C-alpha cells in the first residue's frame, strides 16, 4: 500500500489556485487551461476552500447563476477535507468514498504540497493489486 508522499512523487506537482473573490468564470477557465477537475482556493497563503466541476454544475449552472458575477467564495466547498503525505492510499480511498469527493489537498507543516485525485488513488490500488498478483504467481510457480 502506497503513501500519499509516494503518489505525489509519481506525478507532476501542480498547485493551481485562485482567490476566493475571483469570478467563478476565471476558476473554470483555469481548470480548462490546465485540464484539471478542481482548483484550490487560497487566501493569504492558506487553503480556504476548493472549487470543483461538481460545485460549478450544482451551485452555478443548475441554479441559473452567472459565472462571471458569482464569486468563488459563494460556491466553493469549505471546509476542505485534507490529508498528509503520510496517509495511505487506502485511507484516502475511504475518505473520497465516504465524503463523496474527488480531490484531496495534501497539507504538510501547514502548507499545501499537492493534490491527489480519485484517479490517482484508483491507479495506485490497481497497480498494487497487480504487483501482489505477480508475487503470488511467482510464489505458486516456485
Coordinates of C-alpha atoms in Angstrom, one line a residue:
X1 CA 0.0 0.0 0.0
X2 CA 1.4 3.4 -1.0
X3 CA 1.5 6.6 0.9
X4 CA 0.3 9.9 -0.4
X5 CA 4.0 11.0 -0.5
X6 CA 4.7 8.2 -2.9
X7 CA 1.7 9.1 -5.0
X8 CA 2.9 12.7 -5.2
X9 CA 6.4 11.6 -6.2
X10 CA 4.9 9.8 -9.2
X11 CA 3.0 12.7 -10.6
X12 CA 3.7 16.3 -11.7
X13 CA 3.1 18.6 -8.7
X14 CA 1.0 21.4 -10.0
X15 CA -0.8 23.6 -7.5
X16 CA -3.4 25.6 -9.3
X17 CA -5.1 28.1 -7.1
X18 CA -7.4 31.1 -7.2
X19 CA -8.5 33.7 -4.8
X20 CA -12.0 33.4 -3.2
X21 CA -13.1 36.8 -4.5
X22 CA -12.3 35.9 -8.2
X23 CA -15.2 35.2 -10.6
X24 CA -16.2 31.6 -11.0
X25 CA -15.7 32.0 -14.7
X26 CA -11.9 32.7 -14.1
X27 CA -11.7 29.5 -12.0
X28 CA -13.4 27.4 -14.7
X29 CA -11.0 28.9 -17.3
X30 CA -8.1 27.9 -15.1
X31 CA -9.4 24.3 -14.8
X32 CA -9.9 24.0 -18.5
X33 CA -6.5 25.5 -19.3
X34 CA -4.7 23.0 -17.0
X35 CA -7.0 20.0 -17.7
X36 CA -8.0 19.6 -14.0
X37 CA -11.3 19.0 -12.2
X38 CA -10.8 21.3 -9.3
X39 CA -8.9 24.4 -8.2
X40 CA -7.6 25.2 -4.8
X41 CA -9.0 28.4 -3.2
X42 CA -6.2 30.2 -1.4
X43 CA -6.3 33.4 0.7
X44 CA -3.3 34.9 2.3
X45 CA -1.2 31.7 1.7
X46 CA -3.7 29.4 3.3
X47 CA -6.2 26.9 1.9
X48 CA -9.8 28.2 2.5
X49 CA -11.7 26.0 0.0
X50 CA -11.8 24.0 -3.2
X51 CA -13.9 24.6 -6.3
X52 CA -14.7 21.6 -8.4
X53 CA -16.5 21.0 -11.6
X54 CA -19.2 19.4 -9.5
X55 CA -19.5 22.6 -7.4
X56 CA -19.8 24.6 -10.6
X57 CA -22.5 22.4 -12.0
X58 CA -24.6 22.2 -8.8
X59 CA -24.2 25.7 -7.4
X60 CA -23.9 27.8 -10.5
X61 CA -25.3 26.2 -13.7
X62 CA -28.3 24.3 -12.1
X63 CA -29.2 27.4 -10.0
X64 CA -29.1 29.7 -13.1
X65 CA -26.3 31.9 -11.6
X66 CA -23.9 33.9 -13.7
X67 CA -20.4 32.5 -13.9
X68 CA -19.0 36.0 -14.4
X69 CA -20.8 37.7 -11.5
X70 CA -20.6 34.8 -8.9
X71 CA -17.5 34.7 -6.8
X72 CA -15.6 31.6 -6.0
X73 CA -16.3 32.1 -2.3
X74 CA -20.0 31.9 -2.9
X75 CA -19.9 28.4 -4.3
X76 CA -16.6 26.7 -3.1
X77 CA -16.6 23.8 -0.8
X78 CA -15.3 24.7 2.6
X79 CA -14.0 23.4 4.9
X80 CA -11.8 21.2 2.8
X81 CA -11.0 17.6 3.6
X82 CA -7.2 17.3 3.5
X83 CA -4.6 14.5 4.1
X84 CA -1.0 14.5 5.0
X85 CA 1.8 12.9 2.9
X86 CA 1.9 10.0 5.5
X87 CA -1.7 8.9 4.9
X88 CA -2.1 5.6 3.0
X89 CA -3.7 5.4 -0.4
X90 CA -6.3 3.1 1.2
X91 CA -7.2 5.7 3.8
X92 CA -7.6 8.3 1.1
X93 CA -9.8 6.0 -0.9
X94 CA -12.0 5.5 2.1
X95 CA -12.2 9.3 2.5
X96 CA -13.1 10.1 -1.1
X97 CA -15.7 7.3 -1.0
X98 CA -17.3 8.3 2.3
X99 CA -17.2 12.0 1.7
X100 CA -18.1 11.7 -2.0
X101 CA -15.3 13.9 -3.1
X102 CA -12.8 13.6 -5.9
X103 CA -9.8 15.7 -4.8
X104 CA -7.8 15.7 -1.6
X105 CA -5.3 18.5 -1.0
X106 CA -2.2 17.3 0.7
X107 CA -1.0 19.5 3.6
X108 CA 2.3 19.3 5.3
X109 CA 3.6 21.7 8.0
X110 CA 0.6 24.0 7.4
X111 CA 1.1 24.4 3.7
X112 CA -0.4 22.7 0.6
X113 CA 2.2 20.4 -1.1
X114 CA 0.0 18.7 -3.7
X115 CA -3.4 17.3 -4.5
X116 CA -4.4 13.6 -5.0
X117 CA -7.4 12.8 -7.1
X118 CA -9.7 9.8 -7.1
X119 CA -8.0 8.9 -10.4
X120 CA -4.6 8.8 -8.7
X121 CA -6.0 6.6 -5.9
X122 CA -7.7 4.1 -8.3
X123 CA -4.5 3.9 -10.3
X124 CA -2.4 3.1 -7.2
X125 CA -4.9 0.5 -5.9
X126 CA -4.9 -1.3 -9.3
X127 CA -1.1 -1.2 -9.6
X128 CA -0.7 -2.5 -6.0
X129 CA -3.1 -5.4 -6.8
X130 CA -1.3 -6.2 -10.0
X131 CA 2.0 -6.3 -8.1
X132 CA 0.5 -8.6 -5.5
X133 CA -0.9 -10.9 -8.1
X134 CA 2.6 -11.1 -9.8
X135 CA 4.1 -12.0 -6.4
X136 CA 1.5 -14.8 -5.9
X137 CA 2.2 -16.1 -9.4
X138 CA 5.9 -16.3 -8.7
X139 CA 5.3 -18.0 -5.4
X140 CA 3.0 -20.6 -6.9
X141 CA 5.4 -21.2 -9.8
X142 CA 8.3 -21.8 -7.5

